[in-house]
XYZ file of C-alpha atoms in Angstrom:
613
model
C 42.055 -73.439 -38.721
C 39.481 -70.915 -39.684
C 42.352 -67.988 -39.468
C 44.414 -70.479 -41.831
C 41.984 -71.004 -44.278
C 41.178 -67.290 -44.626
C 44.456 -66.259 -44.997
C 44.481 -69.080 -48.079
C 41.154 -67.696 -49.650
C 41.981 -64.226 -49.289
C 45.428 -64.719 -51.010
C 43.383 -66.748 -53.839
C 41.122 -63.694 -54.123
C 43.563 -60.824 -53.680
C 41.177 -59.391 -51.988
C 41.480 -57.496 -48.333
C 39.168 -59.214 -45.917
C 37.606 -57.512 -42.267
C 36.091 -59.021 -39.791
C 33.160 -57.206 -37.892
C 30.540 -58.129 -35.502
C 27.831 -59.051 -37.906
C 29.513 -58.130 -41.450
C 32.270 -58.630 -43.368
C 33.772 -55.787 -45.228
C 35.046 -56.913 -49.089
C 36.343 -54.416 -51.274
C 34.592 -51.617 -49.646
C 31.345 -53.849 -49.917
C 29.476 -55.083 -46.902
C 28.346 -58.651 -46.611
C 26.092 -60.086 -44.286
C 27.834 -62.598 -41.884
C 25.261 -65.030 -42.676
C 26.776 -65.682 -45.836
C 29.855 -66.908 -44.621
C 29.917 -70.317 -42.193
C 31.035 -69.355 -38.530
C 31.802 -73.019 -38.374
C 35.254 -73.038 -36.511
C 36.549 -76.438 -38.577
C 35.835 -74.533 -41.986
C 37.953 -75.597 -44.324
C 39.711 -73.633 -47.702
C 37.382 -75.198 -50.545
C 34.125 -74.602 -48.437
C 35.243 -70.966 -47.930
C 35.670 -70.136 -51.504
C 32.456 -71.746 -52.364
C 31.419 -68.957 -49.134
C 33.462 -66.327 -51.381
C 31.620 -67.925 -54.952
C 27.836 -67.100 -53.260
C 29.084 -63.839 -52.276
C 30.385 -62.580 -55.341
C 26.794 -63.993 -57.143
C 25.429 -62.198 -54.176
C 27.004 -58.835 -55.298
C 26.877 -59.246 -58.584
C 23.023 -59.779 -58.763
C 22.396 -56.711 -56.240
C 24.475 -54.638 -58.605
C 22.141 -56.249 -61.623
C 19.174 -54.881 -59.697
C 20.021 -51.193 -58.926
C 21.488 -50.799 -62.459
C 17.750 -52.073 -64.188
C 16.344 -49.736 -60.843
C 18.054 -46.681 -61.797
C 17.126 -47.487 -65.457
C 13.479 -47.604 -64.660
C 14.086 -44.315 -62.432
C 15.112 -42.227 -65.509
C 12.790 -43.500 -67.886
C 10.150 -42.135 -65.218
C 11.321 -38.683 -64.935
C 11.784 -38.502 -68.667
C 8.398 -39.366 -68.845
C 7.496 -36.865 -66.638
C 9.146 -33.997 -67.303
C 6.598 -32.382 -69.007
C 8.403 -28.670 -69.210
C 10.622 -30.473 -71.838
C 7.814 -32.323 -73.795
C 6.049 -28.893 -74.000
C 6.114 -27.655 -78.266
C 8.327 -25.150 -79.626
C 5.544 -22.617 -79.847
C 4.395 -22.558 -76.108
C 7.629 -22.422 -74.848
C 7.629 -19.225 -76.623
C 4.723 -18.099 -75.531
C 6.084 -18.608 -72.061
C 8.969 -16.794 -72.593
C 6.968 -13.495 -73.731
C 6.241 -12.984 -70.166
C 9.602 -12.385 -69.205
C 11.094 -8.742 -68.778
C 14.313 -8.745 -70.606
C 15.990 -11.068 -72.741
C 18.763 -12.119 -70.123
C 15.413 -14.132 -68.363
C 15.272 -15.603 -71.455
C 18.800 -16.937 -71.388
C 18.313 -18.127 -67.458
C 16.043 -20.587 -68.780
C 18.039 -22.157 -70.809
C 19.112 -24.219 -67.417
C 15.871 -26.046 -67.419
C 16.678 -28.315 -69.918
C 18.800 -29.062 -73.339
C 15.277 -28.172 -75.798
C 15.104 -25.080 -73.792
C 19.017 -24.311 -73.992
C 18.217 -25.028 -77.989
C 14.898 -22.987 -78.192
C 15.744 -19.568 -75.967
C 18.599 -18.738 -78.874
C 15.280 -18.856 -80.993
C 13.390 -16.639 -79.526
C 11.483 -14.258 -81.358
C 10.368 -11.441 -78.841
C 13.196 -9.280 -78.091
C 12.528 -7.055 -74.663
C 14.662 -4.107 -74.181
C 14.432 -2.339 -70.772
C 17.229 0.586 -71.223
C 16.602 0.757 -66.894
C 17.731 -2.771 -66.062
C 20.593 -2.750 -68.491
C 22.370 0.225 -67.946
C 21.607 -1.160 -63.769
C 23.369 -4.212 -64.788
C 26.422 -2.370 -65.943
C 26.750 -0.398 -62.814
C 28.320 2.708 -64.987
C 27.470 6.449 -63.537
C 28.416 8.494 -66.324
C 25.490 8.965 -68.512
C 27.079 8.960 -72.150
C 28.499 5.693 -70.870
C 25.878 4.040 -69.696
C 23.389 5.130 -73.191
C 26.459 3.623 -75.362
C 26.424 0.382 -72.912
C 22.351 0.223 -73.954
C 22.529 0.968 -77.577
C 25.932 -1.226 -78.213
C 23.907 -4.039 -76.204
C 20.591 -3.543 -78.935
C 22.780 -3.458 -81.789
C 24.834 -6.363 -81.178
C 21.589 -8.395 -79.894
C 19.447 -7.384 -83.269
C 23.247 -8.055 -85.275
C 23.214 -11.734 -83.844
C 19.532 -12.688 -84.334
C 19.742 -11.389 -87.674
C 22.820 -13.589 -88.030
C 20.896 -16.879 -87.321
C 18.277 -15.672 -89.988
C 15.280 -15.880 -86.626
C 12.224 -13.418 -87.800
C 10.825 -11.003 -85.170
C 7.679 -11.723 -83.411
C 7.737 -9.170 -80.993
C 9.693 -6.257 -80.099
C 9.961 -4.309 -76.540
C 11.583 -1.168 -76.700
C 11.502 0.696 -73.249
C 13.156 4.026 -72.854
C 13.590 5.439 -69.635
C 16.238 8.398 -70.644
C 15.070 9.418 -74.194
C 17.250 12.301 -76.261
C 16.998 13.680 -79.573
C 21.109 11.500 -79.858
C 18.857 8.316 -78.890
C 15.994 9.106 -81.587
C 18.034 7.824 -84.463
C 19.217 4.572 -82.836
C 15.216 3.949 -81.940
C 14.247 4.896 -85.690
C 16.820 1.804 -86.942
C 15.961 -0.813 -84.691
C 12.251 -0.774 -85.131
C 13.179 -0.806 -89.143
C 15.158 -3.651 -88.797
C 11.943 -4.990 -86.707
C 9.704 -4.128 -89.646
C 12.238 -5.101 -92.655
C 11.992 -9.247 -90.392
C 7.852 -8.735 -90.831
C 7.496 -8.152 -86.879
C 4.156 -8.716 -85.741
C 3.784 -6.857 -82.621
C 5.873 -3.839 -81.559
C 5.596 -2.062 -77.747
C 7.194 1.056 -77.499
C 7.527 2.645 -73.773
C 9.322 5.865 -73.846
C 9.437 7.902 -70.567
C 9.054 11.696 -71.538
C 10.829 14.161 -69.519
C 10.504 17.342 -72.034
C 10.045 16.010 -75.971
C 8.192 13.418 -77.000
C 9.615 10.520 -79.630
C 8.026 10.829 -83.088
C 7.324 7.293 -83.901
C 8.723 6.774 -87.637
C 6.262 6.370 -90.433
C 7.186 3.095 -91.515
C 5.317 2.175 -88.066
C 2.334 2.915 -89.657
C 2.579 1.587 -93.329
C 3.526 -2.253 -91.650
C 2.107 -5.039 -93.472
C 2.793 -7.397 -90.900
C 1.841 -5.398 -87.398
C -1.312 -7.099 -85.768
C -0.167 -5.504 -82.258
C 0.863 -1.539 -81.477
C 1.651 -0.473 -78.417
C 2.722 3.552 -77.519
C 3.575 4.818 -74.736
C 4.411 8.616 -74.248
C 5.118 8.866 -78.349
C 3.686 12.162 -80.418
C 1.128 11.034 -83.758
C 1.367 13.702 -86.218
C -2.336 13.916 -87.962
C -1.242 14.153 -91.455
C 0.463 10.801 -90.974
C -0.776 8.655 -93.731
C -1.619 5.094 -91.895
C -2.213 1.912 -93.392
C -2.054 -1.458 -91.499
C -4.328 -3.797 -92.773
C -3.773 -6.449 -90.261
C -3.749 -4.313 -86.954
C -5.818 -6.412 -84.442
C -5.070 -4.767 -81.029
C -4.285 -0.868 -80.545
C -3.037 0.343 -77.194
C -2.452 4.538 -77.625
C -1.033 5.330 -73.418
C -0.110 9.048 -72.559
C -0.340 10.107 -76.562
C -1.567 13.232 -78.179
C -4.109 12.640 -80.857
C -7.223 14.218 -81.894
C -10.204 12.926 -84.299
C -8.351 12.960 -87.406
C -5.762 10.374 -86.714
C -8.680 8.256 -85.111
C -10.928 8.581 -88.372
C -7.388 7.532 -90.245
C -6.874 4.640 -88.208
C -10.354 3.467 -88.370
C -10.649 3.846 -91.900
C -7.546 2.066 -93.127
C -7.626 -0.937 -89.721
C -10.387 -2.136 -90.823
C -9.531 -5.889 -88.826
C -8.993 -4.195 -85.269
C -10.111 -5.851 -82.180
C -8.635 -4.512 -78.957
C -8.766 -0.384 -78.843
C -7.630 0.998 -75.882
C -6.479 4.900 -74.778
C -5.362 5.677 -71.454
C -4.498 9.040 -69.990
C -4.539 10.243 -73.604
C -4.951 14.341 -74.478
C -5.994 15.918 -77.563
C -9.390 13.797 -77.715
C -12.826 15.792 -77.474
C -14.961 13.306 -78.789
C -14.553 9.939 -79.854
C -16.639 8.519 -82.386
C -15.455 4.849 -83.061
C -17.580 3.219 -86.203
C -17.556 0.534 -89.425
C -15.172 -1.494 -87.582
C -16.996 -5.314 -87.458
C -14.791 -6.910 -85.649
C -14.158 -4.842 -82.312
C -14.614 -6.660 -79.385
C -13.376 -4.363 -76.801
C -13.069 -0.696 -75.925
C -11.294 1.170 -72.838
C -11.249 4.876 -72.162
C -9.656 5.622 -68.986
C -8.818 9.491 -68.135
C -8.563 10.900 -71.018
C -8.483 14.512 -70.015
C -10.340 16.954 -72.186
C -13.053 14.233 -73.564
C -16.444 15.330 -73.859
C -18.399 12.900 -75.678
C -18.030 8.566 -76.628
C -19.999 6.994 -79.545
C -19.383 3.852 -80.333
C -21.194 2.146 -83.003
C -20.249 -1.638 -83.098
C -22.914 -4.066 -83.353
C -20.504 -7.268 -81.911
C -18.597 -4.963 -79.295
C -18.175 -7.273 -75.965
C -16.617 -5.133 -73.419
C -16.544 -1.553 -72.784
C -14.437 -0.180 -69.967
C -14.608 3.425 -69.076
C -12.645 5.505 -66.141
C -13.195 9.068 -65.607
C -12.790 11.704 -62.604
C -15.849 13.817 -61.067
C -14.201 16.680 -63.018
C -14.539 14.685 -66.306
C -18.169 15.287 -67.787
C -18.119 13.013 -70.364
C -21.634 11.915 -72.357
C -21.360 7.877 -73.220
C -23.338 6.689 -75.836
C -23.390 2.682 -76.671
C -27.094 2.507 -77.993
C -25.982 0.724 -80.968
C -23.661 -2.335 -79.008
C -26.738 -4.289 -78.693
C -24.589 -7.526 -78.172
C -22.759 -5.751 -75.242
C -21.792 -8.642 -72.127
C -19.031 -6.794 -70.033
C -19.651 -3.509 -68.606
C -17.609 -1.765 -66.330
C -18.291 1.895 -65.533
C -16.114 4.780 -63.005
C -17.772 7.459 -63.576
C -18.205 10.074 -60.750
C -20.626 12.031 -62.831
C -23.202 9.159 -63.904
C -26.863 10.225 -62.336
C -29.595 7.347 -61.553
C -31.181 8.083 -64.509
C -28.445 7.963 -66.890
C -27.475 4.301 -65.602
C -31.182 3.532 -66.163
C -31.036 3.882 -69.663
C -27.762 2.706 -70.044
C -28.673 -0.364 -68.115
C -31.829 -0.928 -70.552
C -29.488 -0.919 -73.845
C -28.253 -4.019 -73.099
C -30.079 -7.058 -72.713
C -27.247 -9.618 -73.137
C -25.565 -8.145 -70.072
C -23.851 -10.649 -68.513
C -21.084 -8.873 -65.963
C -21.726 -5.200 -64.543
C -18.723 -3.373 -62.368
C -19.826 0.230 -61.029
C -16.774 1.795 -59.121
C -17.097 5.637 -57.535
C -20.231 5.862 -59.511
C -20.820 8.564 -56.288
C -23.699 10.118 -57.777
C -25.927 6.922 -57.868
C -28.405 7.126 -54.881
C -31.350 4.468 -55.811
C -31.098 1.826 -58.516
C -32.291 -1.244 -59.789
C -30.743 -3.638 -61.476
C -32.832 -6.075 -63.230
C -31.482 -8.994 -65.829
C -32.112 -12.557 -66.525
C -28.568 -12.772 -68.169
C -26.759 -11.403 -65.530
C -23.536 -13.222 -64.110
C -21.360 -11.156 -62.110
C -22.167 -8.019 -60.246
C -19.694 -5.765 -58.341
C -20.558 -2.139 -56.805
C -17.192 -0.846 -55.172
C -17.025 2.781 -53.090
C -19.901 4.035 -54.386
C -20.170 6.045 -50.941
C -23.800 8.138 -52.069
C -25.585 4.988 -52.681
C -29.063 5.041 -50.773
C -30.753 1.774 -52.066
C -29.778 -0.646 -54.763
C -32.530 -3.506 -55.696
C -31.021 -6.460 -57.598
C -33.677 -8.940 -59.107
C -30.938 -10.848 -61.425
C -32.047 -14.927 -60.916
C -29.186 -16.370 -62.254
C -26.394 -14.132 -60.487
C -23.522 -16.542 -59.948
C -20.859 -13.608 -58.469
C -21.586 -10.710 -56.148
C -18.736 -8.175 -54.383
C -19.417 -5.228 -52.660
C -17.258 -3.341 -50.892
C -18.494 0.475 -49.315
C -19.198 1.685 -45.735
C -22.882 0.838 -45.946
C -25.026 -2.079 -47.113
C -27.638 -0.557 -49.355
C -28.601 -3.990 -51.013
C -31.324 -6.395 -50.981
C -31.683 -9.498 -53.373
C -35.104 -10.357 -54.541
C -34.352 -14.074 -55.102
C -30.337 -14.982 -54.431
C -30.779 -18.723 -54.913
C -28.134 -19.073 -57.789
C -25.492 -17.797 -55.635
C -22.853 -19.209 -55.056
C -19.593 -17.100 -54.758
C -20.038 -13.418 -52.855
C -17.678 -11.407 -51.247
C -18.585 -8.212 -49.139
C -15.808 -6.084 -47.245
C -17.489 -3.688 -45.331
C -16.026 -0.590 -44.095
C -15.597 -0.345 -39.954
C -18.734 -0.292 -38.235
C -18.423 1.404 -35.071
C -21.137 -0.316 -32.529
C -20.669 -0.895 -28.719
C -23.503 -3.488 -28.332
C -25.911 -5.149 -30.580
C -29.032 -5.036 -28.395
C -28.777 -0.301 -28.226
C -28.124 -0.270 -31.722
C -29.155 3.277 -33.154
C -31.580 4.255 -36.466
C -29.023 3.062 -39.566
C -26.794 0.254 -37.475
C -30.060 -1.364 -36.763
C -31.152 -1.122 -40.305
C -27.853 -2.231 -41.160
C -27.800 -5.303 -39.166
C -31.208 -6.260 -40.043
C -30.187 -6.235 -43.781
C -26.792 -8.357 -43.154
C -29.358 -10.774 -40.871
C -31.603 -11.391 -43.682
C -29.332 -11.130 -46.373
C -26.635 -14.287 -44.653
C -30.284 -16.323 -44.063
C -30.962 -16.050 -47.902
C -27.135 -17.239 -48.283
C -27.393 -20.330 -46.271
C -28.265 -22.422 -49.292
C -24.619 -21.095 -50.956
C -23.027 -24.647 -49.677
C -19.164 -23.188 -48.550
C -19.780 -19.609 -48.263
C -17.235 -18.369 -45.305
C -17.663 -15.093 -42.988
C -14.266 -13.335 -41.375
C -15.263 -11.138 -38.660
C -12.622 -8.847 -37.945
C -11.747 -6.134 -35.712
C -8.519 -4.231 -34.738
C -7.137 -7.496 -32.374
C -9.330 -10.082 -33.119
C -10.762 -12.578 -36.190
C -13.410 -14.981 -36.498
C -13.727 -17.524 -39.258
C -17.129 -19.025 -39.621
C -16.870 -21.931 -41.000
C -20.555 -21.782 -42.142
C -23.196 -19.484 -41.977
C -25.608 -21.299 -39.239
C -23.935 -19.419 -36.313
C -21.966 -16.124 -36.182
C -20.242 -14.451 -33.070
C -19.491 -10.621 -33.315
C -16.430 -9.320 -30.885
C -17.801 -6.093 -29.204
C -15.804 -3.630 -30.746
C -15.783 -0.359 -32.531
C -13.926 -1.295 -35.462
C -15.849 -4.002 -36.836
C -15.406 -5.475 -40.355
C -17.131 -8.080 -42.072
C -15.901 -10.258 -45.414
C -17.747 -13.325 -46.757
C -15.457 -15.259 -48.832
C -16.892 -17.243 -51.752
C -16.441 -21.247 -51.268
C -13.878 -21.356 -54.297
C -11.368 -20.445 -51.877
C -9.404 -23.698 -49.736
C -9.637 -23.196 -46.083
C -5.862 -23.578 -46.209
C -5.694 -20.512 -48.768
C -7.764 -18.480 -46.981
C -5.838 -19.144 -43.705
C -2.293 -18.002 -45.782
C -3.962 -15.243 -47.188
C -5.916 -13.576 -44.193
C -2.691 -13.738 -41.985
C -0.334 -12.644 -44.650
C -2.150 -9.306 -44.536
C -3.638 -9.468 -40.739
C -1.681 -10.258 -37.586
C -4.472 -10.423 -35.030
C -3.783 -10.968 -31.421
C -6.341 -13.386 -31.294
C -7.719 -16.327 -34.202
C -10.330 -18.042 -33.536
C -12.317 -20.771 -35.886
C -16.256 -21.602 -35.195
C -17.397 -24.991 -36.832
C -18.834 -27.913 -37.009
C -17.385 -30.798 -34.815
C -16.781 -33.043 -36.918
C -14.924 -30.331 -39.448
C -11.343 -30.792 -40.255
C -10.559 -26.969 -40.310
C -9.747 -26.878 -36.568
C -7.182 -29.609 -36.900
C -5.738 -27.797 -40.289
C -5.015 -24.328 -38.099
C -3.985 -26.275 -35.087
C -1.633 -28.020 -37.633
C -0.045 -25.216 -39.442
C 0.014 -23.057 -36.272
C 1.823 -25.468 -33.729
C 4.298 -26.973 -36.766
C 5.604 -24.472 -38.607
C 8.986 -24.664 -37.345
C 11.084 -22.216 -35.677
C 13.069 -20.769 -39.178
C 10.430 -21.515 -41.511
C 12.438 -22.206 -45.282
C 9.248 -22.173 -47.200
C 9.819 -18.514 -48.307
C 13.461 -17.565 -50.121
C 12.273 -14.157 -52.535
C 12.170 -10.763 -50.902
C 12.366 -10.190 -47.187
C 8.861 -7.941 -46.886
C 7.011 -10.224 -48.684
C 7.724 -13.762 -46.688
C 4.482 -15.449 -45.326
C 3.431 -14.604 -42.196
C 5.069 -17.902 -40.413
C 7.901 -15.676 -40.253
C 6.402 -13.188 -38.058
C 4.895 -15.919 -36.027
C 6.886 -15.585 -32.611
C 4.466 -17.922 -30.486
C 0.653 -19.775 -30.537
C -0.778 -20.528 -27.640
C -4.040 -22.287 -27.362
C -7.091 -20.111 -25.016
C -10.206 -22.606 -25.272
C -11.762 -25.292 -27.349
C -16.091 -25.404 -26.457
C -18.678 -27.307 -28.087
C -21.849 -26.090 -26.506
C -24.791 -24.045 -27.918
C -24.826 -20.374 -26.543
C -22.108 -20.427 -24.984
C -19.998 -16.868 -25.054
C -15.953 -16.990 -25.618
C -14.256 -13.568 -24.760
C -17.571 -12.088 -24.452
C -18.356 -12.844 -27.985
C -22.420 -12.793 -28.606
C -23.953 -15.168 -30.773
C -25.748 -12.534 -32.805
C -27.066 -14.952 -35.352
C -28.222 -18.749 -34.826
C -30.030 -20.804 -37.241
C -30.888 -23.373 -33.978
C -30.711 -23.276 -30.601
C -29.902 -27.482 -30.928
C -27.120 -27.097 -32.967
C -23.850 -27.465 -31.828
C -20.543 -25.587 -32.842
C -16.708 -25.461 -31.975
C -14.875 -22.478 -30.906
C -11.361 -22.971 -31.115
C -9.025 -19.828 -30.624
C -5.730 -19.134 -30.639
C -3.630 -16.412 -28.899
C -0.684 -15.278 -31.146
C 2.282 -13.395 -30.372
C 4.205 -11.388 -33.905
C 7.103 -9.481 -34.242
C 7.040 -6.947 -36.170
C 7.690 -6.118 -39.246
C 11.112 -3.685 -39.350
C 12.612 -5.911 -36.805
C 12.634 -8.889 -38.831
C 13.430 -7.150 -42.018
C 16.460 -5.639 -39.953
C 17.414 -9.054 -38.217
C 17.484 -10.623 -41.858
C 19.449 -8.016 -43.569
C 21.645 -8.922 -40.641
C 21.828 -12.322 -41.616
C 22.548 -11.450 -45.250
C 25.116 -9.518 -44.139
C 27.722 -11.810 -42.619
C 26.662 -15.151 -44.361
C-alpha cells in the first residue's frame, strides 16, 4: 500500500522520488526521513500532506540562506576597508610602486581601484624593467620599445585631461639620440603644473643636461637628480621648491648661492656623493628642517646657519677632512655624525651647541677615545663601530633608546632608570672559562655584570647568547647561562619586540644546532617554541615570494627535544650560570636540538620543483 500510494503522489508531483536509509532524495534535495510517516498503511492524501510539510520545509530553509548570504555581503562590504579608503590615499599608496604596470595590477582589488589607477597622477618610468619586459636584444629596438611606451603613456593621460603629480624618469642607457625625447617629456610634465619630478640617469661617459625650464617651474615643490650636469650660469627660480635631493651631480658654490637665494621655502636639502663642492655655506633659508652631506668628495668646510634646522646628517671617509660648523642651529634635535676624522674635543664642543638634543648616532667616529655625553633632553643614543673608543660616560636621565654595537663595551650609565628599549651586539668574545678570565675580558664582564643589574628594572628586556652552534634566549634578565665557547656574542633585544617575532627573526638569520629558552615556569614562551617547532608541517605554505628568502621552517629538517629542568644551579650542556639575581629562584631550561639543510640544496630542490610543475 505504501509503494501504491507513492507511486500516486509522485505522479501528482512529477517529481522523481529515492528511497535511502535515513533520507529521501527530492529533486536533488535531501529530506530527513522523519518528515515522511514510515507507517506501512499510509495512505495517498496523508502522503501529500507528508509532500505539503516538505516543500514548506524547503522553501523556508531556502528563505534562510538567501537573508544569510544577504547578511554575509553586507558584512564584507562593511569591511572592506581597502575600498572605503579616499581617492587621495589610494594615491598616495600607489606612489610606492615601481612602474606604472603595478599600478594597473591593482586595479584587481576592487571596482574604485579599477576606476582610480587610470587616474593616477605619478607616472614611474624605469627604461630597465621595460625594455626587460619586451625581451628585445637589439639595442635601437629595445630604446624605441621605451620611448614609444612614454609617449603613448604621457599621449593617453593627456587625453583624459589627468594633471601630473609626479614624474619618475629612470635612465639606465642614456645617449645624446635619448636627450631630446627626455627634454619633451619633462615639458609636457611642467606645461600639466607637475609638482615633483625624479630624474635617475645612469652615466656611462656624458652626463644629461637637465633643461632649463626645470628650473624656472612654478609648480615644482620636489627635485630629484641623479647623475645630471648643473651649469652655474643657469638662472633658477622656483619659488615653491620644498625638498632638494642633488645625488652624483657636479656643482660648486655658485649654483648653491642661486638656489638658496631664489628657494627661499626649501625644507629637505640633501647631496650625496656630489663633486665640485669645497665649502658649503647654507644660510637665510627659515624654513629648513633638514640637511644631509654624505661623501661629497673634495669638501672642506659646512656652515650652516638655520636657526629652526632639526636634523643634520653627515657621512664622510677618514680621507675626508671636512670642518662642520652648526653653532648657529640652536634648535638642533637629530644628530647623526660618520666622521672618521672627528677628535674628542671637536665632539665636545659640538655636543655643547645643542641643548635641545634629543637623538645622537656616532658611526666610525674611530678617532673618539674618551667622551661624555651629558643631556637632560636626550632620547635615543646609538654608538656603532667606533673601534678606538676607550671610555664613553653617558649621564642622560631620560634616555628611552640605547644600541651599541663594537668589539668592546666602553660604556657605563650613571643613572639608566628610564630605559626601556636597548640593544647591544657585541663583537665575538673569545674566552675559554669565566673564572681565568685575563686583564680586559674581566673588565669586560664586570661592566656587562653591572650594566644587565642596572637593566633589571627595564620590565621585557631579552638577552640572546650566541655562539657558532648554540643560542640562549633569556627570557629575563634574573639569570643568564654563557656556553663555553670562543665565539661568544651577546644581543639584548628591547621588549617592543613579540617573543614570536624575535623567534622568526633570530632563526631566519641563525640556524644553530642547538635552541634553548631559560624562563620563568609559569611563562608561555616555552610552549610558543615547542609549538611552532613541533607543528610547522612538513612543506610549510606560509612562504610563496623568492626561494632564498623563505622563513627558516623551510630549512627545518627535524626538532628534537634534549631536556626540560626547573632547578636553581643546575648546569645544561655545561652551561654556567654566570649571573643570578637569587639563589631561590627558580628557572626553566628548555632546549631543542635542530637538524637544517642547507641552503643551495633547497634552493636547487625547489628550482627542481619549478621546473616540472
Amino acid at each position: 500500500m505504501l509503494r501504491r500510494a507513492l507511486q500516486k503522489s509522485s505522479r501528482k508531483k512529477m517529481c522523481t522520488v529515492e528511497k535511502k536509509k535515513d533520507s529521501i532524495s527530492v529533486d536533488e534535495r535531501t529530506i530527513p526521513m522523519d518528515l515522511v510517516s514510515q507507517t506501512p498503511t499510509v495512505c495517498g492524501k496523508r502522503m501529500r500532506r507528508s509532500f505539503n510539510t516538505i516543500d514548506k520545509t524547503i522553501g523556508q530553509r531556502r528563505k534562510l540562506s538567501e537573508e544569510h548570504l544577504d547578511k554575509l555581503d553586507r558584512r564584507v562590504e562593511s569591511r572592506d576597508l581597502i575600498t572605503q579608503l579616499p581617492e587621495y590615499i589610494i594615491h598616495h599608496i600607489l606612489s610606492f610602486l615601481d612602474d606604472t604596470k603595478d599600478a594597473a595590477r591593482t586595479s584587481m582589488l576592487s571596482r574604485k581601484w579599477r576606476q582610480i589607477w587610470t587616474s593616477f597622477s605619478v607616472l614611474i618610468f624605469d627604461q630597465h624593467k621595460i625594455q626587460q619586459q619586451d625581451g628585445r636584444q637589439d639595442i635601437r629596438n629595445m630604446k624605441k620599445v621605451f620611448t614609444d611606451f612614454v609617449d603613448n603613456s604621457l599621449k593617453n593621460h593627456l587625453e583624459r585631461k589627468l594633471s601630473i603629480q609626479k614624474l619618475v624618469l629612470h635612465i639606465t642607457r642614456y645617449d645624446l639620440e635619448l636627450a631630446p625625447h627626455m627634454e619633451q617629456w619633462i615639458n609636457i610634465a611642467i606645461e600639466n603644473n607637475m609638482k615633483e619630478l625624479d630624474l635617475h640617469v645612469v652615466k656611462k661617459s656624458k652626463r644629461y643636461k637637465s633643461p632649463p625650464t626645470v628650473f624656472a617651474s612654478k609648480t615644482i615643490t620636489g627635485l630629484r637628480l641623479h647623475g645630471c650636469m648643473l651649469k652655474s650660469h643657469c638662472d633658477i627660480k622656483l619659488p615653491k621648491l620644498q625638498k632638494l635631493y642633488l645625488r652624483k651631480v657636479s656643482v660648486d658654490q655658485q649654483i648653491i648661492d642661486n638656489l638658496i637665494s631664489s628657494c627661499p621655502l626649501i625644507e629637505d636639502l640633501r647631496f650625496i656623493h656630489c663633486t665640485g663642492l669645497k665649502v658649503l655655506r647654507v644660510s637665510g633659508l627659515l624654513k629648513l628642517d633638514r640637511v644631509e652631506v654624505h661623501h661629497c668628495h673634495g669638501l672642506e668646510e659646512i656652515e650652516v646657519k638655520a636657526p629652526n634646522l632639526q636634523t643634520f646628517w653627515y657621512c664622510g671617509k677618514e680621507s675626508m677632512h671636512c670642518k662642520i660648523d652648526l653653532v648657529a642651529c640652536v634648535s638642533l634635535k637629530r644628530l647623526t655624525l660618520e666622521d672618521g676624522n672627528m677628535t674628542d674635543e671637536m665632539f665636545q664642543d659640538r655636543l655643547a651647541s645643542f641643548p635641545f638634543l634629543e637623538k645622537l648616532d656616532l658611526s666610525k667616529c674611530n678617532k673618539l677615545k674618551n667622551i661624555t655625553i651629558s643631556s637632560i633632553w636626550l632620547r635615543r643614543l646609538v654608538l656603532r663601530g667606533c673601534k678606538n673608543i676607550v671610555d664613553v660616560d653617558i649621564d642622560a636621565p631620560n634616555l628611552f633608546s640605547f644600541e651599541f654595537k663594537g668589539d668592546k663595551m666602553p660604556f657605563s650609565f650613571t643613572n639608566p632608570l628610564s630605559l626601556k628599549e636597548a640593544k647591544f651586539s657585541f663583537e665575538p668574545v673569545h674566552i675559554r672559562s669565566y673564572n681565568h678570565l685575563g686583564g680586559e675580558d674581566a673588565l669586560w664582564f664586570a661592566r656587562l655584570r653591572k650594566l644587565l643589574e642596572k637593566l633589571k628594572h627595564s620590565n621585557g628586556l631579552k638577552l640572546v647568547v650566541r655562539s657558532r652552534k648554540n643560542v640562549i634566549i633569556h627570557e629575563n634578565l634574573e639569570e643568564i647561562l654563557l656556553p663555553p665557547q670562543s665565539d661568544l656574542k651577546l644581543e639584548i633585544i628591547k621588549p617592543s619586540i613579540g617573543l614570536e617575532d624575535l623567534l622568526d627573526n633570530l632563526l631566519r638569520t641563525w640556524h644553530p644546532e642547538i635552541l634553548s629558552v631559560v624562563s620563568s615556569p609559569c611563562s608561555e614562551f616555552p610552549k610558543l617554541v615547542h609549538e611552532k617547532m613541533m607543528h610547522r608541517g612538513e612543506n610549510p605554505n606560509c612562504c610563496t615570494y623568492n626561494t632564498r628568502n623563505k622563513c627558516w621552517r623551510h630549512f627545518l629538517k627535524g626538532v628534537k627535544i634534549e631536556n626540560i629542568e626547573a632547578a636553581a644551579g643546575k648546569r645544561t650542556f655545561g652551561w654556567i650560570p654566570w649571573l643570578k639575581s637569587s639563589p631561590t629562584v627558580l628557572h626553566q631550561t628548555t632546549s631543542y636540538r635542530l637538524s637544517w639543510e642547507s641552503v643551495e640544496r633547497m634552493v636547487g630542490k625547489w628550482r627542481m620543483m619549478r621546473l616540472y610543475a
